[in-house]
XYZ file of C-alpha atoms in Angstrom:
388
model
C 90.637 100.185 129.521
C 91.465 96.453 129.575
C 88.261 95.012 128.110
C 88.098 91.230 128.168
C 85.707 88.920 126.372
C 85.050 85.529 127.917
C 83.297 82.518 126.444
C 84.337 78.972 127.386
C 86.139 78.437 124.065
C 87.990 81.771 124.120
C 89.960 82.889 127.149
C 91.429 86.346 127.237
C 93.362 88.315 129.798
C 95.764 91.227 130.073
C 99.043 90.720 131.873
C 101.508 93.562 131.907
C 101.178 95.234 128.520
C 100.114 92.119 126.585
C 96.660 90.878 125.684
C 96.594 87.086 125.811
C 94.101 84.938 123.893
C 93.782 81.176 124.307
C 91.664 79.042 122.005
C 90.095 76.553 124.383
C 88.216 73.970 122.372
C 90.814 71.198 122.475
C 88.430 68.259 121.980
C 87.646 69.744 118.553
C 91.343 70.518 117.919
C 90.473 74.201 118.507
C 88.416 74.342 115.309
C 86.768 77.748 115.038
C 83.057 78.083 115.733
C 80.987 81.172 114.954
C 80.861 82.210 118.655
C 84.672 81.940 118.771
C 85.048 84.092 115.660
C 82.727 86.707 117.140
C 84.531 86.710 120.485
C 87.906 87.104 118.772
C 86.634 90.027 116.719
C 85.172 91.833 119.725
C 88.321 91.287 121.784
C 90.751 92.417 119.118
C 88.720 95.531 118.381
C 88.650 96.397 122.082
C 92.400 95.949 122.483
C 93.196 97.802 119.255
C 92.287 101.096 120.934
C 93.396 100.142 124.442
C 96.519 102.122 125.402
C 97.484 99.544 128.022
C 97.696 96.691 125.522
C 100.839 97.054 123.394
C 100.813 93.608 121.777
C 98.570 90.546 121.462
C 99.521 86.869 121.704
C 97.345 83.905 120.696
C 97.719 80.168 121.247
C 95.734 76.923 121.229
C 95.165 74.961 124.432
C 95.539 71.195 124.729
C 93.300 68.726 126.548
C 93.741 68.642 130.336
C 95.624 65.715 131.821
C 93.774 62.790 133.390
C 94.213 64.589 136.703
C 92.523 67.707 135.334
C 95.701 69.780 135.004
C 95.553 72.254 132.127
C 98.046 71.862 129.285
C 98.766 75.370 128.004
C 99.906 74.557 124.452
C 98.395 72.173 121.951
C 97.004 72.300 118.449
C 96.724 75.912 117.376
C 93.591 75.306 115.285
C 92.600 72.557 112.883
C 90.390 74.923 110.871
C 86.743 75.894 110.731
C 83.959 73.847 112.286
C 83.046 71.730 109.262
C 80.451 69.715 111.184
C 78.636 72.988 111.786
C 78.729 73.639 108.043
C 77.029 70.287 107.418
C 74.422 70.787 110.154
C 73.685 74.343 109.013
C 73.009 73.216 105.448
C 70.660 70.494 106.668
C 68.759 72.971 108.833
C 68.803 75.902 106.417
C 70.596 77.891 109.118
C 71.465 81.420 107.884
C 74.402 81.497 110.310
C 76.378 79.564 107.697
C 76.539 82.782 105.671
C 77.438 84.756 108.786
C 80.270 82.352 109.576
C 82.210 83.056 106.402
C 81.488 86.782 106.298
C 82.633 87.265 109.887
C 85.579 84.879 109.630
C 86.980 86.679 106.586
C 86.466 90.060 108.243
C 88.429 88.736 111.233
C 91.240 87.540 108.943
C 91.409 91.028 107.428
C 91.487 92.703 110.849
C 94.384 90.521 111.974
C 96.390 91.229 108.824
C 95.896 94.971 109.332
C 96.226 95.005 113.122
C 98.126 98.108 114.263
C 99.935 96.326 117.101
C 102.187 93.267 117.112
C 100.045 90.130 116.918
C 101.986 86.997 117.839
C 100.672 83.581 116.820
C 102.069 80.542 118.655
C 101.483 78.059 115.804
C 102.120 74.820 117.661
C 100.624 71.493 116.579
C 97.990 71.471 113.832
C 97.515 74.717 111.893
C 94.962 74.012 109.189
C 92.439 76.075 107.243
C 90.811 78.592 109.554
C 93.825 78.307 111.863
C 95.932 79.639 109.008
C 93.422 82.460 108.600
C 93.961 83.732 112.139
C 97.742 83.325 111.993
C 99.014 84.147 108.491
C 98.264 87.849 108.951
C 100.299 87.903 112.175
C 103.284 90.172 112.576
C 105.124 87.261 114.232
C 104.417 83.629 113.328
C 106.110 81.211 115.726
C 106.339 77.500 114.879
C 107.811 74.469 116.656
C 109.025 70.975 115.852
C 105.414 69.831 116.432
C 103.890 72.194 113.856
C 101.903 70.574 111.053
C 100.593 73.198 108.649
C 98.266 72.735 105.685
C 95.394 74.044 103.612
C 93.656 70.688 102.939
C 90.333 71.987 101.603
C 90.373 70.249 98.205
C 89.952 67.026 100.189
C 86.473 68.140 101.294
C 85.358 69.711 98.054
C 86.241 73.234 99.159
C 89.117 75.610 98.389
C 91.849 77.235 100.557
C 89.843 80.204 101.770
C 90.512 82.623 104.688
C 92.842 84.511 102.369
C 94.559 81.423 100.968
C 94.441 82.958 97.516
C 96.616 85.742 98.921
C 99.181 84.066 101.161
C 99.612 80.863 99.135
C 100.021 82.719 95.859
C 102.886 84.659 97.435
C 104.921 81.567 98.312
C 108.114 81.106 96.244
C 107.674 80.054 92.650
C 104.662 77.780 92.194
C 104.674 76.375 95.724
C 101.285 78.016 96.281
C 99.698 75.931 93.541
C 101.271 72.795 94.995
C 100.100 73.445 98.556
C 96.628 74.557 97.498
C 95.929 71.662 95.151
C 97.413 68.814 97.177
C 96.664 70.057 100.698
C 99.852 68.358 101.896
C 101.147 69.034 105.376
C 104.401 70.868 105.985
C 106.588 71.153 109.042
C 108.177 74.215 110.601
C 111.249 74.344 108.376
C 109.210 74.084 105.186
C 106.775 76.716 106.430
C 109.615 79.150 107.064
C 111.214 78.472 103.676
C 107.837 79.030 101.971
C 107.286 82.338 103.778
C 104.421 80.995 105.902
C 106.220 81.257 109.258
C 108.907 83.479 110.749
C 110.778 81.733 113.541
C 111.119 78.208 114.912
C 111.439 77.554 118.635
C 111.268 74.381 120.694
C 107.881 73.370 122.029
C 109.528 73.146 125.439
C 110.292 76.882 125.348
C 106.764 78.045 124.498
C 105.590 78.609 128.058
C 108.567 80.759 128.980
C 108.240 82.811 125.782
C 104.509 83.249 126.361
C 105.016 84.443 129.928
C 107.939 86.696 129.013
C 105.642 88.740 126.753
C 103.860 90.142 129.796
C 106.828 92.394 130.467
C 108.918 92.279 127.285
C 108.347 93.399 123.737
C 107.990 90.548 121.281
C 111.007 91.710 119.270
C 113.169 91.240 122.353
C 111.678 87.831 123.102
C 111.864 86.181 119.659
C 114.409 88.357 117.897
C 112.124 89.680 115.152
C 111.487 93.272 114.306
C 107.815 94.220 113.952
C 108.383 97.050 111.480
C 110.858 95.014 109.460
C 108.426 92.093 109.337
C 105.663 94.314 107.981
C 108.038 95.765 105.407
C 109.012 92.239 104.368
C 105.346 91.270 104.040
C 104.721 94.247 101.800
C 107.711 93.366 99.638
C 106.620 89.715 99.489
C 103.168 90.745 98.316
C 104.797 92.205 95.203
C 107.298 89.402 94.668
C 105.075 86.996 92.801
C 107.772 85.555 90.526
C 110.207 83.987 92.940
C 113.172 81.760 91.982
C 112.469 78.218 90.881
C 111.778 75.587 93.547
C 112.820 72.386 91.837
C 110.272 69.686 91.124
C 107.348 71.725 92.384
C 107.876 74.416 89.771
C 108.476 71.878 87.012
C 104.965 70.508 87.345
C 102.837 73.138 89.063
C 103.796 75.916 86.670
C 101.855 74.139 83.917
C 98.712 75.913 82.689
C 96.013 73.397 83.680
C 95.312 70.676 86.221
C 95.001 68.146 83.403
C 98.489 69.031 82.179
C 99.900 68.908 85.707
C 98.498 65.400 86.262
C 99.712 64.191 82.862
C 103.236 65.459 83.531
C 103.297 63.899 87.009
C 102.130 60.584 85.567
C 104.850 60.686 82.909
C 107.608 61.263 85.464
C 109.696 58.489 87.000
C 110.252 60.528 90.151
C 108.682 58.821 93.216
C 107.629 62.249 94.503
C 105.752 62.915 91.264
C 103.952 59.584 91.406
C 102.930 60.147 95.020
C 101.760 63.669 94.241
C 99.625 62.450 91.332
C 98.063 59.835 93.587
C 97.264 62.512 96.180
C 95.628 64.773 93.594
C 93.397 61.913 92.446
C 91.859 61.723 95.933
C 90.830 65.413 95.809
C 87.715 66.898 94.270
C 88.350 67.149 90.500
C 86.049 70.149 90.235
C 87.721 72.026 93.053
C 91.220 71.253 91.776
C 90.389 73.255 88.671
C 88.711 76.006 90.701
C 91.653 76.239 93.102
C 94.268 76.516 90.377
C 92.322 79.459 88.972
C 91.948 80.945 92.477
C 95.687 80.963 93.164
C 96.539 82.467 89.802
C 93.917 85.182 90.102
C 94.998 85.772 93.693
C 98.485 86.851 92.665
C 97.011 89.969 91.099
C 94.799 90.880 94.087
C 95.441 92.379 97.502
C 94.148 90.663 100.638
C 90.825 92.490 100.729
C 90.146 91.673 97.093
C 91.091 88.031 97.665
C 88.737 87.748 100.622
C 85.953 89.338 98.616
C 86.571 86.866 95.784
C 86.649 83.958 98.210
C 83.416 85.050 99.884
C 81.653 84.695 96.547
C 83.402 81.404 95.865
C 82.277 79.855 99.136
C 78.670 80.810 98.429
C 78.971 78.961 95.108
C 80.446 75.938 96.891
C 77.294 75.374 98.947
C 74.811 76.795 96.428
C 76.246 75.831 93.050
C 73.445 77.341 90.966
C 75.242 77.106 87.635
C 75.442 73.332 88.055
C 71.989 73.020 89.638
C 73.513 71.564 92.812
C 72.502 72.708 96.279
C 72.968 71.526 99.844
C 73.657 67.800 100.027
C 74.224 67.665 96.275
C 77.037 70.213 96.459
C 80.656 69.116 96.233
C 81.501 70.627 99.618
C 78.703 68.992 101.611
C 79.544 65.647 100.020
C 83.200 66.078 100.958
C 82.346 66.941 104.560
C 79.950 63.977 104.741
C 82.667 61.566 103.663
C 85.330 62.958 106.002
C 83.524 64.063 109.153
C 79.927 62.773 109.191
C 79.707 59.240 107.786
C 83.493 58.989 107.871
C 83.568 56.476 105.033
C 86.324 58.473 103.284
C 84.680 57.673 99.964
C 83.470 61.016 98.578
C 81.315 60.778 95.472
C 82.887 63.595 93.500
C 80.977 65.077 90.577
C 82.564 65.035 88.040
C 84.550 62.006 89.169
C 87.458 62.514 86.760
C 89.832 65.457 86.486
C 89.604 65.329 82.702
C 85.798 65.746 82.807
C 85.874 69.233 84.349
C 85.154 71.996 81.846
C 85.792 75.720 81.846
C 82.041 76.336 81.995
C 81.967 74.506 85.335
C 84.821 76.574 86.782
C 84.387 80.169 85.610
C 81.060 80.882 87.404
C 82.769 80.312 90.773
C 84.481 83.670 90.183
C 81.317 85.615 89.378
C 80.133 87.454 92.485
C 76.626 86.472 93.628
C 76.072 90.089 94.690
C 76.377 93.516 93.070
C 79.460 95.342 94.344
C 77.471 97.636 96.627
C 75.766 94.684 98.337
C 78.818 92.444 98.760
C 79.030 91.234 102.403
C 82.682 92.337 102.548
C 82.440 95.516 100.486
C 83.868 97.547 103.337
C 87.197 95.672 103.372
C 88.548 97.575 100.389
C 87.776 100.876 102.120
C 89.464 99.675 105.317
C 92.589 98.666 103.398
C 92.768 102.038 101.683
C 92.394 103.871 104.995
C 95.113 101.724 106.560
C 97.517 102.338 103.653
C 96.981 106.089 103.943
C 97.445 106.071 107.706
C 93.906 107.218 108.459
């Protein structure tokens, strides 16, 4: 069998012994829509049991040239379709719930995929793009890679397993990346354990085509089994060596203390970092710090289950009596992507005004365990670990 799923935004084909997937929504920077998530899930499940397909490669397409010539590599994915989130809230569209449930299930499938899964992480790799690449066996970056989890800037949190893969960065880098949402290049991503190998953008096409007839380990010089072993070791190595200034500040117990220490420092980096944090949602800064620190104690399935509850609270913040347009997340999306005034009206407006009572309910599941939308992920992880 060589089952292929085709929608305009997802192209798939089998060449040789490799299944190729191209994200083809370049005008939206290959942001993931619900139909794209569903097509990816169906395709990966089909190829998982296909004896012909030995490995899977995924990339993001760029806009065609003025002459209509396709450009095979561009931004990998700038995240989830946040405009859809805003429209769905306005319309009361239940597919908003489906989006996150199915996206997180896809992230889990990729992380537990039984065959090499190679992500060509060129260009922008934000949010949901990290979700479909961080679980890869081989994460390829280039000099054009710009990677980030910028969700605090829209009143959200680094989801798609961010509580898992960010918390496993060296030292307290995870807190820094999650709170600030700053972009990193290829070299930083590799040093933080968020990428595996850097190649030139010019070489991507030849590497991509070579996979049709060559194993990925031979093409990029990485060993699939060794990579998985390293990932397993990294998941336990939550207390990595110090990482300079980042650890000095982001190891502190609270966001308020982090900001105060940054303000008190004469380091230009500290001053810039404090200024960045003050543009983010104060409420979500506190929530995200708690997310990362809880995430260190959880496996991927447990993180995704936690995050699924958290995202429900982001749009339907019952404990604060804030729903839809009044929610922090919808306000953040409005300011960035709808009205584009870049003036979010955060509530509370000051980091010091956020209380524990505002934060803790984000980590209380809206569902009983048996009814959790992702309850089955824990069972899948256990079966995978036991080789079932």
